[in-house]
């Protein structure tokens, strides 16, 4: 069993990753500044003797260095981030600090303490608005937001350091992750979290465009498993891989699942497509399969059902 440090442990993906690590018998130190993460996401983890949460900001100098030297993890799963593309546009300096400088501190601390592995939360946002689908990792990285730029810069920084520092790096390019604990607060939150909230409140959802746009929606449980595999399975080599299902699902498909659960809620309203919205996004999952032996297992329908039934 391993000691794993999870940054952003109180966040959506971080809390599920933490839960899965604990269930696998690992010891976890979580760190989170609780800016967008919530302590309540860790309700179950906080009851475990194998878990401790430190409230701190990993983008501040010295924080990662102190935590890594004290805890001496075998791996760091670096998920702490500014997660909103919109916010990266309105506050690029904050994006730089939370999405690049913090990664630099993670790499420095791991190098100094001989940490063996770093798993990094990258994003399909680094591909920009490519229409060459499905997107493989060889596709040109052409981010169109400060968020995507920062994720790409972090990948490059970690990969460039890996050999000299002696750590293995796994960069996970997540596609559209969804599931329990995803925050629906902003209009730019993940569409499924927004739809879930609206149906729970008995209110109709708004579809921007005709609803035929598709995304590669992946369950947060699969994403958490990809993180755990990358951090704990022996003999994994440095690299970058899409974390996706390879299946396209339209918004109309999503709405029809919700509608079946909520027959009394009025049907969707349609509004003009959002400016800059891409119509289709789909990843190729092959590299994660060959390099990590990881394959998404949960179907969108099953994961949606679980989300809808969750408390
Ligand atoms: C955005 C982000 C991505 C990630 C993701 C959240 C960019 C370039 N990418 O991608 O990084 O944060 O969101 O999972 O910004 N929609 C509706 N009704 C709503 C809300 C959304 O129809 O109430 C549509 C939206 O116009 C889009 C689709 O649903 O066509 C998916 O939207 P999204 O914001 O969940 O995800 P995406 O892939 O546009």
Coordinates of C-alpha atoms and ligand atoms in Angstrom, one line a residue:
X1 CA 0.0 0.0 0.0
X2 CA 1.2 3.5 -0.8
X3 CA 1.2 7.0 0.6
X4 CA -0.4 9.4 -1.8
X5 CA -0.6 13.1 -1.6
X6 CA -3.7 14.5 -3.4
X7 CA -3.8 18.2 -4.2
X8 CA -7.3 19.5 -4.7
X9 CA -8.6 16.6 -2.6
X10 CA -11.8 18.4 -1.6
X11 CA -12.8 19.1 -5.2
X12 CA -15.1 17.1 -7.5
X13 CA -12.5 14.8 -9.0
X14 CA -10.2 15.0 -6.0
X15 CA -12.7 13.7 -3.5
X16 CA -13.7 10.7 -5.6
X17 CA -10.0 9.9 -6.2
X18 CA -9.4 10.2 -2.4
X19 CA -12.3 7.9 -1.7
X20 CA -11.1 5.3 -4.1
X21 CA -7.5 5.4 -2.8
X22 CA -8.7 4.9 0.8
X23 CA -11.0 2.0 -0.4
X24 CA -7.8 0.4 -1.9
X25 CA -6.0 0.6 1.4
X26 CA -3.8 3.5 0.6
X27 CA -2.9 6.3 3.0
X28 CA -3.8 9.8 1.8
X29 CA -2.8 13.3 2.6
X30 CA -5.2 15.7 1.0
X31 CA -4.5 19.3 0.5
X32 CA -7.0 21.9 -0.6
X33 CA -7.4 25.7 -0.1
X34 CA -11.2 25.2 -0.2
X35 CA -11.6 28.0 -2.8
X36 CA -13.8 25.8 -5.0
X37 CA -13.4 22.5 -3.1
X38 CA -15.7 21.7 -0.2
X39 CA -15.0 19.9 3.0
X40 CA -18.4 18.2 2.7
X41 CA -17.1 16.3 -0.4
X42 CA -14.7 14.5 2.0
X43 CA -17.4 13.6 4.6
X44 CA -16.7 9.9 4.1
X45 CA -12.9 10.2 3.8
X46 CA -12.6 12.3 6.9
X47 CA -14.0 9.4 9.0
X48 CA -11.1 7.2 7.8
X49 CA -7.9 6.9 9.9
X50 CA -6.1 6.6 6.6
X51 CA -6.9 10.2 5.6
X52 CA -5.9 13.6 6.7
X53 CA -6.8 17.0 5.1
X54 CA -4.6 20.0 5.3
X55 CA -6.1 23.3 4.3
X56 CA -3.4 25.1 2.3
X57 CA -2.8 26.7 -1.0
X58 CA -0.3 24.8 -3.1
X59 CA 0.4 27.9 -5.3
X60 CA 2.1 29.5 -2.3
X61 CA 5.8 29.1 -2.1
X62 CA 7.0 26.5 0.4
X63 CA 3.6 24.8 0.9
X64 CA 4.3 21.8 -1.3
X65 CA 7.9 21.6 -0.2
X66 CA 6.9 21.3 3.4
X67 CA 4.1 18.8 2.8
X68 CA 6.1 16.5 0.6
X69 CA 9.1 16.5 3.0
X70 CA 6.9 15.8 6.0
X71 CA 4.6 13.1 4.4
X72 CA 7.1 11.6 1.9
X73 CA 4.5 10.3 -0.5
X74 CA 5.2 7.7 -3.2
X75 CA 3.1 9.7 -5.6
X76 CA 1.5 13.1 -5.9
X77 CA -1.9 13.3 -7.7
X78 CA -2.0 17.0 -8.6
X79 CA -5.6 18.0 -9.2
X80 CA -5.7 21.4 -7.5
X81 CA -6.5 24.0 -10.1
X82 CA -8.6 27.0 -11.3
X83 CA -11.2 24.9 -13.1
X84 CA -13.3 27.5 -14.9
X85 CA -12.3 28.4 -18.5
X86 CA -14.4 31.6 -18.1
X87 CA -12.4 32.6 -15.0
X88 CA -9.1 31.9 -16.7
X89 CA -10.2 34.5 -19.3
X90 CA -11.4 37.1 -16.7
X91 CA -8.4 36.6 -14.4
X92 CA -5.4 35.3 -16.4
X93 CA -2.9 36.1 -13.6
X94 CA -4.8 33.9 -11.2
X95 CA -5.0 31.2 -13.8
X96 CA -1.2 31.4 -14.2
X97 CA -0.7 31.1 -10.5
X98 CA -3.1 28.3 -9.8
X99 CA -2.6 26.3 -13.0
X100 CA 1.1 26.8 -13.8
X101 CA 3.0 28.1 -10.7
X102 CA 1.4 25.5 -8.5
X103 CA 2.5 22.7 -10.9
X104 CA 6.1 24.1 -10.7
X105 CA 6.0 23.8 -6.9
X106 CA 4.7 20.3 -7.2
X107 CA 7.5 19.3 -9.5
X108 CA 10.2 21.1 -7.4
X109 CA 9.0 19.4 -4.2
X110 CA 8.8 16.0 -5.8
X111 CA 12.3 16.4 -7.3
X112 CA 13.7 17.5 -4.0
X113 CA 12.2 14.6 -2.0
X114 CA 12.6 11.8 -4.5
X115 CA 8.8 11.3 -5.1
X116 CA 8.5 8.5 -7.6
X117 CA 5.4 9.6 -9.5
X118 CA 3.3 12.6 -10.4
X119 CA -0.2 12.3 -11.9
X120 CA -1.5 15.5 -13.4
X121 CA -5.0 16.7 -14.2
X122 CA -4.7 18.0 -17.8
X123 CA -7.7 18.6 -20.1
X124 CA -9.0 18.1 -23.6
X125 CA -9.0 22.0 -23.6
X126 CA -5.4 21.8 -24.8
X127 CA -6.8 20.6 -28.2
X128 CA -8.8 23.8 -28.7
X129 CA -11.6 23.5 -31.2
X130 CA -10.2 20.9 -33.5
X131 CA -12.7 19.2 -35.8
X132 CA -10.5 16.3 -36.6
X133 CA -12.3 13.6 -34.6
X134 CA -11.8 11.4 -32.6
X135 CA -9.0 13.3 -31.1
X136 CA -5.8 11.3 -30.5
X137 CA -2.9 12.6 -28.4
X138 CA -0.8 13.2 -31.6
X139 CA -3.3 15.9 -32.6
X140 CA -1.8 19.4 -32.5
X141 CA -2.1 21.1 -29.2
X142 CA -3.9 24.4 -30.0
X143 CA -5.5 25.7 -26.9
X144 CA -7.9 28.6 -27.3
X145 CA -8.1 29.8 -23.7
X146 CA -5.7 30.7 -20.9
X147 CA -7.0 27.6 -19.1
X148 CA -6.0 25.3 -22.0
X149 CA -2.6 27.1 -22.4
X150 CA -1.9 26.7 -18.7
X151 CA -2.7 23.0 -18.7
X152 CA -0.4 22.5 -21.7
X153 CA 2.4 24.5 -20.1
X154 CA 2.0 22.3 -16.9
X155 CA 2.2 19.1 -18.9
X156 CA 5.4 20.4 -20.7
X157 CA 7.0 21.5 -17.4
X158 CA 6.4 18.1 -15.8
X159 CA 7.5 16.0 -18.7
X160 CA 10.6 18.1 -19.2
X161 CA 11.6 17.6 -15.5
X162 CA 10.8 13.9 -15.3
X163 CA 14.0 12.3 -16.4
X164 CA 16.4 14.5 -14.5
X165 CA 14.2 14.5 -11.4
X166 CA 13.7 10.7 -11.6
X167 CA 10.0 10.7 -11.3
X168 CA 7.4 9.2 -13.7
X169 CA 4.8 11.6 -14.9
X170 CA 1.3 10.7 -16.1
X171 CA -0.7 13.6 -17.7
X172 CA -4.4 12.8 -17.9
X173 CA -6.3 14.8 -20.6
X174 CA -9.8 14.5 -19.2
X175 CA -12.7 15.0 -21.5
X176 CA -16.2 16.0 -20.1
X177 CA -16.2 14.5 -16.6
X178 CA -19.5 14.3 -14.7
X179 CA -21.0 12.8 -11.6
X180 CA -22.0 13.5 -8.0
X181 CA -20.4 16.5 -6.2
X182 CA -19.8 18.5 -9.4
X183 CA -20.7 22.1 -8.7
X184 CA -23.5 23.5 -10.9
X185 CA -23.1 27.0 -9.5
X186 CA -22.1 28.9 -12.7
X187 CA -23.8 29.0 -16.1
X188 CA -20.5 27.6 -17.4
X189 CA -20.4 24.6 -15.1
X190 CA -20.5 21.2 -16.7
X191 CA -23.8 20.8 -18.5
X192 CA -24.9 17.6 -16.7
X193 CA -24.4 19.2 -13.3
X194 CA -26.6 22.1 -14.4
X195 CA -29.3 19.8 -15.9
X196 CA -29.3 17.6 -12.7
X197 CA -29.9 20.7 -10.5
X198 CA -32.7 22.0 -12.8
X199 CA -34.5 18.7 -12.8
X200 CA -34.2 18.3 -9.1
X201 CA -35.7 21.7 -8.7
X202 CA -38.5 20.7 -11.0
X203 CA -37.5 23.3 -13.6
X204 CA -37.0 22.9 -17.4
X205 CA -33.4 22.9 -18.7
X206 CA -32.2 25.2 -21.5
X207 CA -30.4 23.7 -24.5
X208 CA -28.1 26.0 -26.4
X209 CA -28.4 25.1 -30.0
X210 CA -30.4 22.1 -31.3
X211 CA -29.2 19.6 -28.7
X212 CA -27.5 17.5 -31.3
X213 CA -24.0 18.6 -30.2
X214 CA -22.0 15.8 -28.7
X215 CA -19.4 15.3 -26.0
X216 CA -17.3 12.5 -24.7
X217 CA -18.9 12.4 -21.3
X218 CA -17.0 10.2 -18.8
X219 CA -18.1 9.2 -15.3
X220 CA -16.0 10.7 -12.4
X221 CA -15.7 7.1 -11.1
X222 CA -13.8 6.1 -14.2
X223 CA -11.7 9.2 -13.9
X224 CA -10.9 8.5 -10.3
X225 CA -9.9 5.0 -11.2
X226 CA -7.6 6.3 -13.9
X227 CA -5.9 8.5 -11.3
X228 CA -5.5 5.6 -8.9
X229 CA -4.1 3.3 -11.5
X230 CA -1.6 5.9 -12.7
X231 CA -0.5 6.6 -9.1
X232 CA -0.2 3.1 -7.8
X233 CA 0.2 0.4 -10.4
X234 CA 3.8 -0.8 -10.8
X235 CA 5.9 -0.4 -14.0
X236 CA 4.1 2.6 -15.6
X237 CA 6.1 4.8 -17.9
X238 CA 6.0 8.6 -18.3
X239 CA 3.4 9.8 -20.8
X240 CA 0.3 11.7 -21.7
X241 CA -3.1 10.1 -22.5
X242 CA -6.7 11.0 -23.1
X243 CA -9.1 10.0 -20.4
X244 CA -12.3 9.5 -22.2
X245 CA -14.7 6.8 -23.4
X246 CA -14.5 7.1 -27.1
X247 CA -18.4 7.4 -27.2
X248 CA -20.2 10.4 -28.4
X249 CA -23.4 11.4 -26.5
X250 CA -25.7 14.2 -27.5
X251 CA -27.5 16.6 -25.2
X252 CA -30.8 15.3 -26.5
X253 CA -29.6 11.8 -25.3
X254 CA -28.8 13.2 -21.9
X255 CA -32.2 15.0 -21.7
X256 CA -34.1 11.9 -22.6
X257 CA -32.5 10.1 -19.6
X258 CA -33.5 12.9 -17.2
X259 CA -37.0 13.1 -18.8
X260 CA -37.6 9.4 -18.1
X261 CA -36.7 10.0 -14.4
X262 CA -38.7 13.2 -14.1
X263 CA -41.8 12.8 -16.2
X264 CA -43.5 15.8 -14.6
X265 CA -40.9 18.3 -15.4
X266 CA -41.5 20.4 -18.5
X267 CA -39.5 19.6 -21.6
X268 CA -36.3 21.5 -22.5
X269 CA -36.3 25.0 -23.8
X270 CA -34.1 25.8 -26.8
X271 CA -31.9 29.0 -27.0
X272 CA -29.4 30.1 -29.6
X273 CA -26.1 28.2 -29.6
X274 CA -23.4 29.8 -27.4
X275 CA -20.8 31.9 -29.2
X276 CA -17.6 29.8 -29.7
X277 CA -19.3 26.6 -28.7
X278 CA -17.9 23.5 -30.5
X279 CA -20.4 21.1 -32.0
X280 CA -18.7 17.8 -31.5
X281 CA -15.9 16.6 -29.2
X282 CA -14.7 13.0 -29.0
X283 CA -11.5 11.4 -27.7
X284 CA -9.6 8.4 -28.8
X285 CA -9.1 6.2 -25.7
X286 CA -6.5 3.8 -27.1
X287 CA -3.4 5.2 -25.6
X288 CA -4.7 5.0 -22.0
X289 CA -5.6 1.4 -22.8
X290 CA -2.2 0.5 -24.0
X291 CA -0.1 2.5 -21.5
X292 CA -2.2 2.3 -18.4
X293 CA -4.4 -0.7 -19.1
X294 CA -7.2 1.7 -18.4
X295 CA -10.6 1.6 -20.0
X296 CA -13.8 3.5 -19.0
X297 CA -16.3 1.0 -17.7
X298 CA -19.3 3.0 -16.6
X299 CA -21.9 3.8 -19.3
X300 CA -23.2 7.3 -19.5
X301 CA -26.7 6.0 -18.9
X302 CA -25.7 4.1 -15.8
X303 CA -23.6 7.0 -14.5
X304 CA -26.5 9.4 -15.1
X305 CA -28.9 7.1 -13.3
X306 CA -26.5 7.0 -10.3
X307 CA -26.2 10.8 -10.3
X308 CA -30.0 11.3 -10.5
X309 CA -30.6 8.9 -7.6
X310 CA -27.7 10.3 -5.5
X311 CA -28.6 12.3 -2.4
Ligands
LIG1 C1 -16.4 23.3 -21.3 C2 -15.0 23.7 -21.1 C3 -14.2 22.5 -20.5 C4 -14.9 22.0 -19.3 C5 -16.3 21.7 -19.5 C6 -17.1 21.3 -18.2 C7 -14.3 25.3 -22.9 C8 -13.5 25.4 -24.2 N1 -14.3 24.0 -22.4 O1 -16.6 22.5 -22.3 O2 -12.9 22.9 -20.3 O3 -14.8 23.0 -18.2 O4 -17.0 22.8 -20.1 O5 -17.4 20.0 -18.3 O6 -14.9 26.2 -22.4 N2 -25.1 23.6 -22.6 C9 -26.5 23.7 -22.7 N3 -27.2 24.2 -21.6 C10 -26.6 24.5 -20.4 C11 -25.2 24.4 -20.3 C12 -24.5 24.0 -21.4 O7 -27.1 23.4 -23.7 O8 -27.4 24.9 -19.5 C13 -24.4 23.1 -23.7 C14 -23.2 24.0 -24.1 O9 -23.6 25.1 -24.9 C15 -22.4 22.9 -24.9 C16 -22.7 21.6 -24.2 O10 -23.9 21.9 -23.4 O11 -22.8 22.8 -26.2 C17 -21.6 21.1 -23.2 O12 -21.3 22.2 -22.4 P1 -20.2 22.2 -21.2 O13 -20.0 23.6 -20.7 O14 -20.6 21.2 -20.2 O15 -18.9 21.5 -21.8 P2 -17.9 22.0 -23.0 O16 -17.5 20.7 -23.7 O17 -18.5 23.0 -23.9

